Coordinates of C-alpha atoms and ligand atoms in Angstrom, one line a residue:
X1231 CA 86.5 96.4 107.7
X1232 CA 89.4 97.3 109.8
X1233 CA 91.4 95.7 113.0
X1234 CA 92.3 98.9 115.1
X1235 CA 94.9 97.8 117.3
X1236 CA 95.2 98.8 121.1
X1237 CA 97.8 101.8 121.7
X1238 CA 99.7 99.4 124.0
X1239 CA 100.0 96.0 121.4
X1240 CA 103.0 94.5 121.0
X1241 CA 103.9 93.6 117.4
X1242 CA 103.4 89.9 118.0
X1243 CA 99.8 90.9 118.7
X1244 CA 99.9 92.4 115.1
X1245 CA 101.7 89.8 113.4
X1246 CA 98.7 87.4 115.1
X1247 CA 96.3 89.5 113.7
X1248 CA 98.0 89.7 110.0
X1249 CA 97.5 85.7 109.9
X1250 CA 94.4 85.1 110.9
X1251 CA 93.3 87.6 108.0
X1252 CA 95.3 86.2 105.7
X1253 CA 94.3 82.2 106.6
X1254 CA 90.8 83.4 106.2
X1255 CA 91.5 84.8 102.5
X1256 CA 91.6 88.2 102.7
X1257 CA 94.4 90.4 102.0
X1258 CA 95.6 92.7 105.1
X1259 CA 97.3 96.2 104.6
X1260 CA 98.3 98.2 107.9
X1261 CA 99.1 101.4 108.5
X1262 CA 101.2 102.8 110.9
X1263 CA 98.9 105.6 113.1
X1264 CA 100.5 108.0 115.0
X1265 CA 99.2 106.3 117.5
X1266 CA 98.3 102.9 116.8
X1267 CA 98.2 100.3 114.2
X1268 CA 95.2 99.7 112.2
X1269 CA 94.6 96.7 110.0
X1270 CA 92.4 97.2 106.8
X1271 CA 90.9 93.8 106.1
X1272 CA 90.2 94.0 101.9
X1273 CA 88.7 91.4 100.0
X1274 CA 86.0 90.5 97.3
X1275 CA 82.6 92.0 98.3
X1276 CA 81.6 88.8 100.6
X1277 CA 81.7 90.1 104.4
X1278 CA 84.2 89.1 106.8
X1279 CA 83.1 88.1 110.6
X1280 CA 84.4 90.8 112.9
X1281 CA 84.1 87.9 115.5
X1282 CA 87.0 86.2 114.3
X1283 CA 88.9 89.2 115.6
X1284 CA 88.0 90.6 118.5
X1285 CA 89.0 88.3 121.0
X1286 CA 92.5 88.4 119.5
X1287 CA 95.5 89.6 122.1
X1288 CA 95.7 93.9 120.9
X1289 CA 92.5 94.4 119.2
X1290 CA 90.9 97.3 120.4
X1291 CA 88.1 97.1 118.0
X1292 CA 86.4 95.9 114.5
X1293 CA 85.0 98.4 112.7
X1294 CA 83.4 98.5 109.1
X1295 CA 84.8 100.8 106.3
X1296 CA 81.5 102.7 105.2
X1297 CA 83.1 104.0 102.4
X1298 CA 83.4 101.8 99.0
X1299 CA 86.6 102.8 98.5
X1300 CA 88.8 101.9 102.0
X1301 CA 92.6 102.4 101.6
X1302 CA 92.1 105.4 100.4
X1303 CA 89.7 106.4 103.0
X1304 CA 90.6 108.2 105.9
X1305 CA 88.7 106.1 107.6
X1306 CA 91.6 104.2 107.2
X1307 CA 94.3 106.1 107.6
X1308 CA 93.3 109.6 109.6
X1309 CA 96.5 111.1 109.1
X1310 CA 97.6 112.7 105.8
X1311 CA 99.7 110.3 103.4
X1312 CA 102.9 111.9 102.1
X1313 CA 103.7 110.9 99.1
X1314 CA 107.7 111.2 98.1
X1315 CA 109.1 112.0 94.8
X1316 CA 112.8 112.6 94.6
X1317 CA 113.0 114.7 97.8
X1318 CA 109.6 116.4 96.5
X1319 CA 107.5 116.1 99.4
X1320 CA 103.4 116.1 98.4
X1321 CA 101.0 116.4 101.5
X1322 CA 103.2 118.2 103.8
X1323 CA 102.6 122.0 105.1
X1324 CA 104.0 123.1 101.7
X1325 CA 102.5 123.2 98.7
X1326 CA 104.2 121.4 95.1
X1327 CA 104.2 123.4 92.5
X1328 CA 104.6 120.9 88.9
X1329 CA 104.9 123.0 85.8
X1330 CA 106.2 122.3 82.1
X1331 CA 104.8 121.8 78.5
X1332 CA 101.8 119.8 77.6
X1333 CA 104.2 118.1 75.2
X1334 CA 107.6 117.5 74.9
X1335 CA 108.5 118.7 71.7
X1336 CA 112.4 119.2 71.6
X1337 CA 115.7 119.3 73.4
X1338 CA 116.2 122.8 73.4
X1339 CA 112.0 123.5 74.3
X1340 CA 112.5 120.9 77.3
X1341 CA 115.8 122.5 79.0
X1342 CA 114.8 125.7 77.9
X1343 CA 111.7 125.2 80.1
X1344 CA 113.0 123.2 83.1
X1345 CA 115.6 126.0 83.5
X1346 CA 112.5 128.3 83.2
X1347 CA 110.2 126.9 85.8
X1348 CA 113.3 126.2 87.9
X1349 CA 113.9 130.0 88.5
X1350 CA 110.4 130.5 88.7
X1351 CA 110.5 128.4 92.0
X1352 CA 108.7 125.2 90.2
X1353 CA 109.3 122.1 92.4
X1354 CA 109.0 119.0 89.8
X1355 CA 108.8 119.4 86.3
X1356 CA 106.3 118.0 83.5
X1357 CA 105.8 117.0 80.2
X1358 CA 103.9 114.7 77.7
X1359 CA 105.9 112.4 75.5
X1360 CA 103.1 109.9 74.8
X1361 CA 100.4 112.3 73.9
X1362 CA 96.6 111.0 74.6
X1363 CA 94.7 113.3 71.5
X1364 CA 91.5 113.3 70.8
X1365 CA 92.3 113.4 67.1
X1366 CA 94.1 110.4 65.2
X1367 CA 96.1 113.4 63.2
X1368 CA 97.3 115.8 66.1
X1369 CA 101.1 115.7 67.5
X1370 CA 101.2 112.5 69.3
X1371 CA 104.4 112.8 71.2
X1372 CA 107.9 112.3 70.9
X1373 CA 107.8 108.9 72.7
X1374 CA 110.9 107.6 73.9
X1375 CA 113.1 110.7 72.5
X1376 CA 111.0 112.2 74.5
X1377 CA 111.5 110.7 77.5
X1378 CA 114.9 110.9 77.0
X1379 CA 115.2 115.1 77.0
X1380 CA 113.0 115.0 80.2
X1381 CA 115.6 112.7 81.6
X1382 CA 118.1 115.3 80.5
X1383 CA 116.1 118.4 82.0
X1384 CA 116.2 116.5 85.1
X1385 CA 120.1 115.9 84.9
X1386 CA 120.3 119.7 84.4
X1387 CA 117.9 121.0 86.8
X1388 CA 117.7 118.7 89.5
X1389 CA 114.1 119.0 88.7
X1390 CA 112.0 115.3 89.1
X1391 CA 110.3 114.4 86.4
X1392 CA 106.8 113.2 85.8
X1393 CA 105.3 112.3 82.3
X1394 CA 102.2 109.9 81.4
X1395 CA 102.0 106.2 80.8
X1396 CA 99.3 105.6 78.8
X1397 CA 99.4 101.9 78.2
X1398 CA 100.8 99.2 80.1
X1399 CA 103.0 97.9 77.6
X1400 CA 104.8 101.3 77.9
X1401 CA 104.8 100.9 81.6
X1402 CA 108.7 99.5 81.8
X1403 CA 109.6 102.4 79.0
X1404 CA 108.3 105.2 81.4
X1405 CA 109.5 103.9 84.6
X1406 CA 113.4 103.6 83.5
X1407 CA 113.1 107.2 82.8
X1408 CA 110.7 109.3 85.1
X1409 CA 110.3 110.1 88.5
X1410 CA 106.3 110.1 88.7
X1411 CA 104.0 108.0 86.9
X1412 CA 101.3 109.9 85.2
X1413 CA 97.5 108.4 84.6
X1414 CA 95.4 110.8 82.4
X1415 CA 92.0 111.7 82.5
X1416 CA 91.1 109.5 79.6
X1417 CA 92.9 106.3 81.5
X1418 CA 91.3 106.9 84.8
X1419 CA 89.3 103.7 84.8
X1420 CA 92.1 101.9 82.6
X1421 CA 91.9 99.3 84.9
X1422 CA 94.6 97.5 83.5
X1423 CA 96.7 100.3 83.8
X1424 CA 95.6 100.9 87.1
X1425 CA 96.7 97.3 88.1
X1426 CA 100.6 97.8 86.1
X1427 CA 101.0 100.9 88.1
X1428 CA 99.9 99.4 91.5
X1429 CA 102.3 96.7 91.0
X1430 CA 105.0 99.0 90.7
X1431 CA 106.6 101.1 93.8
X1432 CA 107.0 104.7 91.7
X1433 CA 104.8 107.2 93.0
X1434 CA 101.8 107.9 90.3
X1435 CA 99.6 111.3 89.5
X1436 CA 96.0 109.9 89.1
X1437 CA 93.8 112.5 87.3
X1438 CA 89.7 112.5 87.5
X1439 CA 88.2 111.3 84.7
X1440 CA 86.3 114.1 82.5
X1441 CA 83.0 112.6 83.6
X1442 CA 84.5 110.6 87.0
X1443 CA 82.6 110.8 90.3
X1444 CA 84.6 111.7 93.5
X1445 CA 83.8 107.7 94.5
X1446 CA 84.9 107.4 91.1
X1447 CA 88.2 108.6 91.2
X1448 CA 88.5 107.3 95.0
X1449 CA 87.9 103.7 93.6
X1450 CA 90.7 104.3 90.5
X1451 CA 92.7 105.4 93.5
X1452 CA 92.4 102.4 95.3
X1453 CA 93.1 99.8 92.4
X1454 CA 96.4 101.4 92.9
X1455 CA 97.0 101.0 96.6
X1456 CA 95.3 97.4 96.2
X1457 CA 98.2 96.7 94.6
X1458 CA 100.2 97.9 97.0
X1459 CA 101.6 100.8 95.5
X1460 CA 100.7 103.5 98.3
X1461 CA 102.2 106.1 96.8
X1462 CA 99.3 108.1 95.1
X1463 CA 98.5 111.9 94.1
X1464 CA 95.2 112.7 92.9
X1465 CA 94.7 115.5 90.5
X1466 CA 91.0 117.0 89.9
X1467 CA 91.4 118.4 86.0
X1468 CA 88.4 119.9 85.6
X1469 CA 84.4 117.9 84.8
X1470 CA 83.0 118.3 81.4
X1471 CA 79.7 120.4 82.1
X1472 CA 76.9 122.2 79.7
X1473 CA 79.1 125.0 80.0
X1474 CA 81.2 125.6 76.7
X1475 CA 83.0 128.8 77.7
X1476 CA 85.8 126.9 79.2
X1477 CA 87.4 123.7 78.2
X1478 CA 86.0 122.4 81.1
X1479 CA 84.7 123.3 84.5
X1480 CA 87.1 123.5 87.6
X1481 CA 85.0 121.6 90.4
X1482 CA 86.9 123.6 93.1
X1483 CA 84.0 121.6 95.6
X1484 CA 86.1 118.8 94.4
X1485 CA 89.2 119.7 96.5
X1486 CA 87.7 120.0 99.9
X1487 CA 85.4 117.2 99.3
X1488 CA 88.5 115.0 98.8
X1489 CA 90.4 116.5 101.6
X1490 CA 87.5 115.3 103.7
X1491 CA 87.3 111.7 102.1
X1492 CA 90.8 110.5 101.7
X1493 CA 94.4 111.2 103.4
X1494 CA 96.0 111.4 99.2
X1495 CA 97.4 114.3 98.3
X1496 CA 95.6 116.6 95.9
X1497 CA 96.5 118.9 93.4
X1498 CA 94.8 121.0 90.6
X1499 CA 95.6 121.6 87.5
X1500 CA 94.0 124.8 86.3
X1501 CA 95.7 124.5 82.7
X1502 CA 93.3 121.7 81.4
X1503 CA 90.3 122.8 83.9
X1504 CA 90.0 126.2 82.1
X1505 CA 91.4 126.1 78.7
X1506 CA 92.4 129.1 78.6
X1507 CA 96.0 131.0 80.0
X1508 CA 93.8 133.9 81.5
X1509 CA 92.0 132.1 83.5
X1510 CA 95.1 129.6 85.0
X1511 CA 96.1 132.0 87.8
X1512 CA 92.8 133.5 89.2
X1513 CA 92.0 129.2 89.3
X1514 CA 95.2 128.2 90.6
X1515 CA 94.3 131.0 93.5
X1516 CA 91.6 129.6 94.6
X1517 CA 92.9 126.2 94.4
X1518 CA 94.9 126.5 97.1
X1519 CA 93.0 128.8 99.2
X1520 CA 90.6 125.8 99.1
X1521 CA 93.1 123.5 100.1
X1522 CA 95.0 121.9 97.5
X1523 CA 98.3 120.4 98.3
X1524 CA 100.0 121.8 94.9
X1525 CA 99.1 122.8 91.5
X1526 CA 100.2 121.4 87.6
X1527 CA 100.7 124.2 85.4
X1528 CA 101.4 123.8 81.6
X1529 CA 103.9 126.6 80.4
X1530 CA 105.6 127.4 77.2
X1531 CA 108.0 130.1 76.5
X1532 CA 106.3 130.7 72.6
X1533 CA 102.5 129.5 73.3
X1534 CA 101.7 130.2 69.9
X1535 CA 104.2 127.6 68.9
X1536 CA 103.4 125.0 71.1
X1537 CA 102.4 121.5 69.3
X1538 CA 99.5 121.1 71.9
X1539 CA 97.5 123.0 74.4
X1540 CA 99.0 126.3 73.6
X1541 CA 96.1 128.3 74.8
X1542 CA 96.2 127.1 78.1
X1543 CA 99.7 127.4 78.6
X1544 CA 101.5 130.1 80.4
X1545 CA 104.5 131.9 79.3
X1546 CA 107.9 131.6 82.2
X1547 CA 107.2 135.0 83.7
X1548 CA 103.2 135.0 83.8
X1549 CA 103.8 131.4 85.9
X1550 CA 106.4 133.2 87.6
X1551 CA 103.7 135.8 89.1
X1552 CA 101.3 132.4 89.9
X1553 CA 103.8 131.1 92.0
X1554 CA 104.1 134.6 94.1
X1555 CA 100.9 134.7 94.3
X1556 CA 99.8 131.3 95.5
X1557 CA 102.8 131.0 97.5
X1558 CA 101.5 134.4 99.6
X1559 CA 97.7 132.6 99.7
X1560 CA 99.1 129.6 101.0
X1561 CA 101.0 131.3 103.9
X1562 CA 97.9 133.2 104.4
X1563 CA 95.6 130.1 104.6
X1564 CA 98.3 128.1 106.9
X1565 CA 98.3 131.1 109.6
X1566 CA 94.6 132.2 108.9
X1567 CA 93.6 128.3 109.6
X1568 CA 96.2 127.8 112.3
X1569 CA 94.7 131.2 114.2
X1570 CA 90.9 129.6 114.0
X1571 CA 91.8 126.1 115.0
X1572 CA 93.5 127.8 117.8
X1573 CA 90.5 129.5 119.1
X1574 CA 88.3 126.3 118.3
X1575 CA 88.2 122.7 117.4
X1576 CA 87.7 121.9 113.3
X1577 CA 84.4 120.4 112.2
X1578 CA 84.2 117.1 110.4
X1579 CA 83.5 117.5 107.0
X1580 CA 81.4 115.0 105.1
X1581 CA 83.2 112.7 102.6
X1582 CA 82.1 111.2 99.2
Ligands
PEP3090 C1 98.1 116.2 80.6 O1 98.3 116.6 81.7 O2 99.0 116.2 79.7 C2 96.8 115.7 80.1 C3 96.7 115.1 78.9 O3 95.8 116.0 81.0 P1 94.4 115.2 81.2 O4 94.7 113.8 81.2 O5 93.9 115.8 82.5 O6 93.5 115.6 80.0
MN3091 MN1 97.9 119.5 77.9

């Protein structure tokens, strides 16, 4: 449930309410409305009495959280979150724009691309130096070398960096050298993981499970912000479907449907969700005109030589034209929405 505060508490009113929910066991988080102050109340399943509350000096109200998932509700927090990374800002009125190899394979491959992307007008960069393959016998990643030449590309860029964590024994490793935490598909419900991250105050890329509900991936989300960590981007990466023509399907219902549910950013990535460099741009389109908050492209100046995901990835100048293009969308949504919302008030769209 949540506290919601009255516009005109004072903060001893707040601090009031912060230990009473604490000396009844639960664990308070509070976010800071544009308006007012609200007070999640989180805690094992067992409810809590709204009437120990609302007599309290500044309480407005007690309301339950209908959702399963509630710090990442917006239930919780109306307002959009905005997530930082190194003067990157996610959730904003602009879009992010990630791009770099699937893998980091070398020195030269990793500057040569962050100087790539840079010009292209790419805001972060990425790259894979522990590797999650589905076979035992593929490239697995450079590891810590590997993290080192992102480090580098950063240096020589000014690009951030973000790179996966697959393991939470590697959780100290990654965090001395990137920017962004990032928790793959196959982690998603890593709960573990989840937990390492959430204890940690780096900002973390959460993609969807290959066969993660929305509630899913909400409830992944909020292991992370449990922990306190509220720094959290989600990613949809395309659902595994009966559908064999693409790696995988791009739920573009997925965007607006999380838009609606939660105040985290969201981004696609239409390298993974289609499989297949052709299809990347047309996706990455109609990401945004949906409503993403940025896109993460994988791009490689020699595809065919590319230790991993190759097909998928896009040569400099083809992501060059993506970022044109969704750049010109995004304006075009921004002004197109602005006129309508002008002329009447927006609907509220049902959540997960
Ligand atoms: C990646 O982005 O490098 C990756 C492995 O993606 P996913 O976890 O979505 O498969
Ligand atoms: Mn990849």
């Amino acid at each position: 449930m949540m506290i919601v505060m009255r516009r005109d508490a004072r903060p001893q009113d707040v601090e009031r309410v912060l230990a009473r929910v604490q000396d009844l066991g639960f664990t308070p988080h509070v976010s800071h409305g544009q308006e007012r102050v609200v007070i999640g109340v989180i805690g094992e399943a067992r409810r809590a009495d709204p009437g120990a509350f609302v007599h309290l000096p500044g309480v407005a109200r007690v309301v339950p959280i209908s959702r399963p998932y509630k710090l990442s509700s917006r239930e919780f927090h109306p307002n959009n979150s905005i997530v930082e990374v190194g003067g990157v800002r996610f959730g904003g009125d602009d879009i992010v724009l990630i791009a770099g190899p699937c893998s980091v394979e070398s020195r030269s491959q990793m500057l040569e691309i962050a100087h790539a992307v840079k010009e292209a007008g790419a805001h972060m960069l990425r790259g894979g130096a522990f590797k999650p393959r589905t076979s035992p016998y593929s490239f697995q990643g450079l590891g810590e070398e590997g993290l080192r030449y992102l480090a580098e590309a950063r240096e020589a860029t000014g690009l951030p960096v973000v790179t996966e964590v697959m393991a939470v024994d590697q959780v100290d490793l990654v965090a001395e050298y990137a920017d962004m935490f990032q928790i793959g598909a196959r982690n998603m419900q890593n709960f573990a993981l989840l937990k390492a991250v959430g204890a940690r105050r780096k900002p973390v890329l959460l993609k969807r499970g290959m066969s993660a509900t929305l509630s899913e991936f909400l409830l992944a989300a909020e292991y992370i912000l449990a922990g306190g960590n509220r720094q959290v981007v989600l990613c949809e990466r395309g659902i595994r479907t009966f559908e064999p023509s693409t790696r995988n399907t791009t739920d573009i219902n997925a965007i607006p449907v999380l838009k609606a549910s939660t105040h985290l950013p969201v981004l696609l990535d239409p390298s993974h969700s289609t499989g297949h460099w052709a299809y990347v741009t047309p996706i990455a389109r109609a990401a945004i005109a949906a409503g993403a908050d940025g896109l993460i492209v994988e791009v490689h100046p020699r595809p065919e030589e590319a230790l991993s995901d190759g097909a998928q990835s896009l040569k400099p100048e083809r992501f060059a034209q993506l970022v044109r293009e969704v750049r010109a969308i995004a304006a075009l949504v921004r002004s197109a929405t602005a006129e309508v919302l002008a002329g009447k008030p927006a609907g509220s769209a049902p959540g997960v």
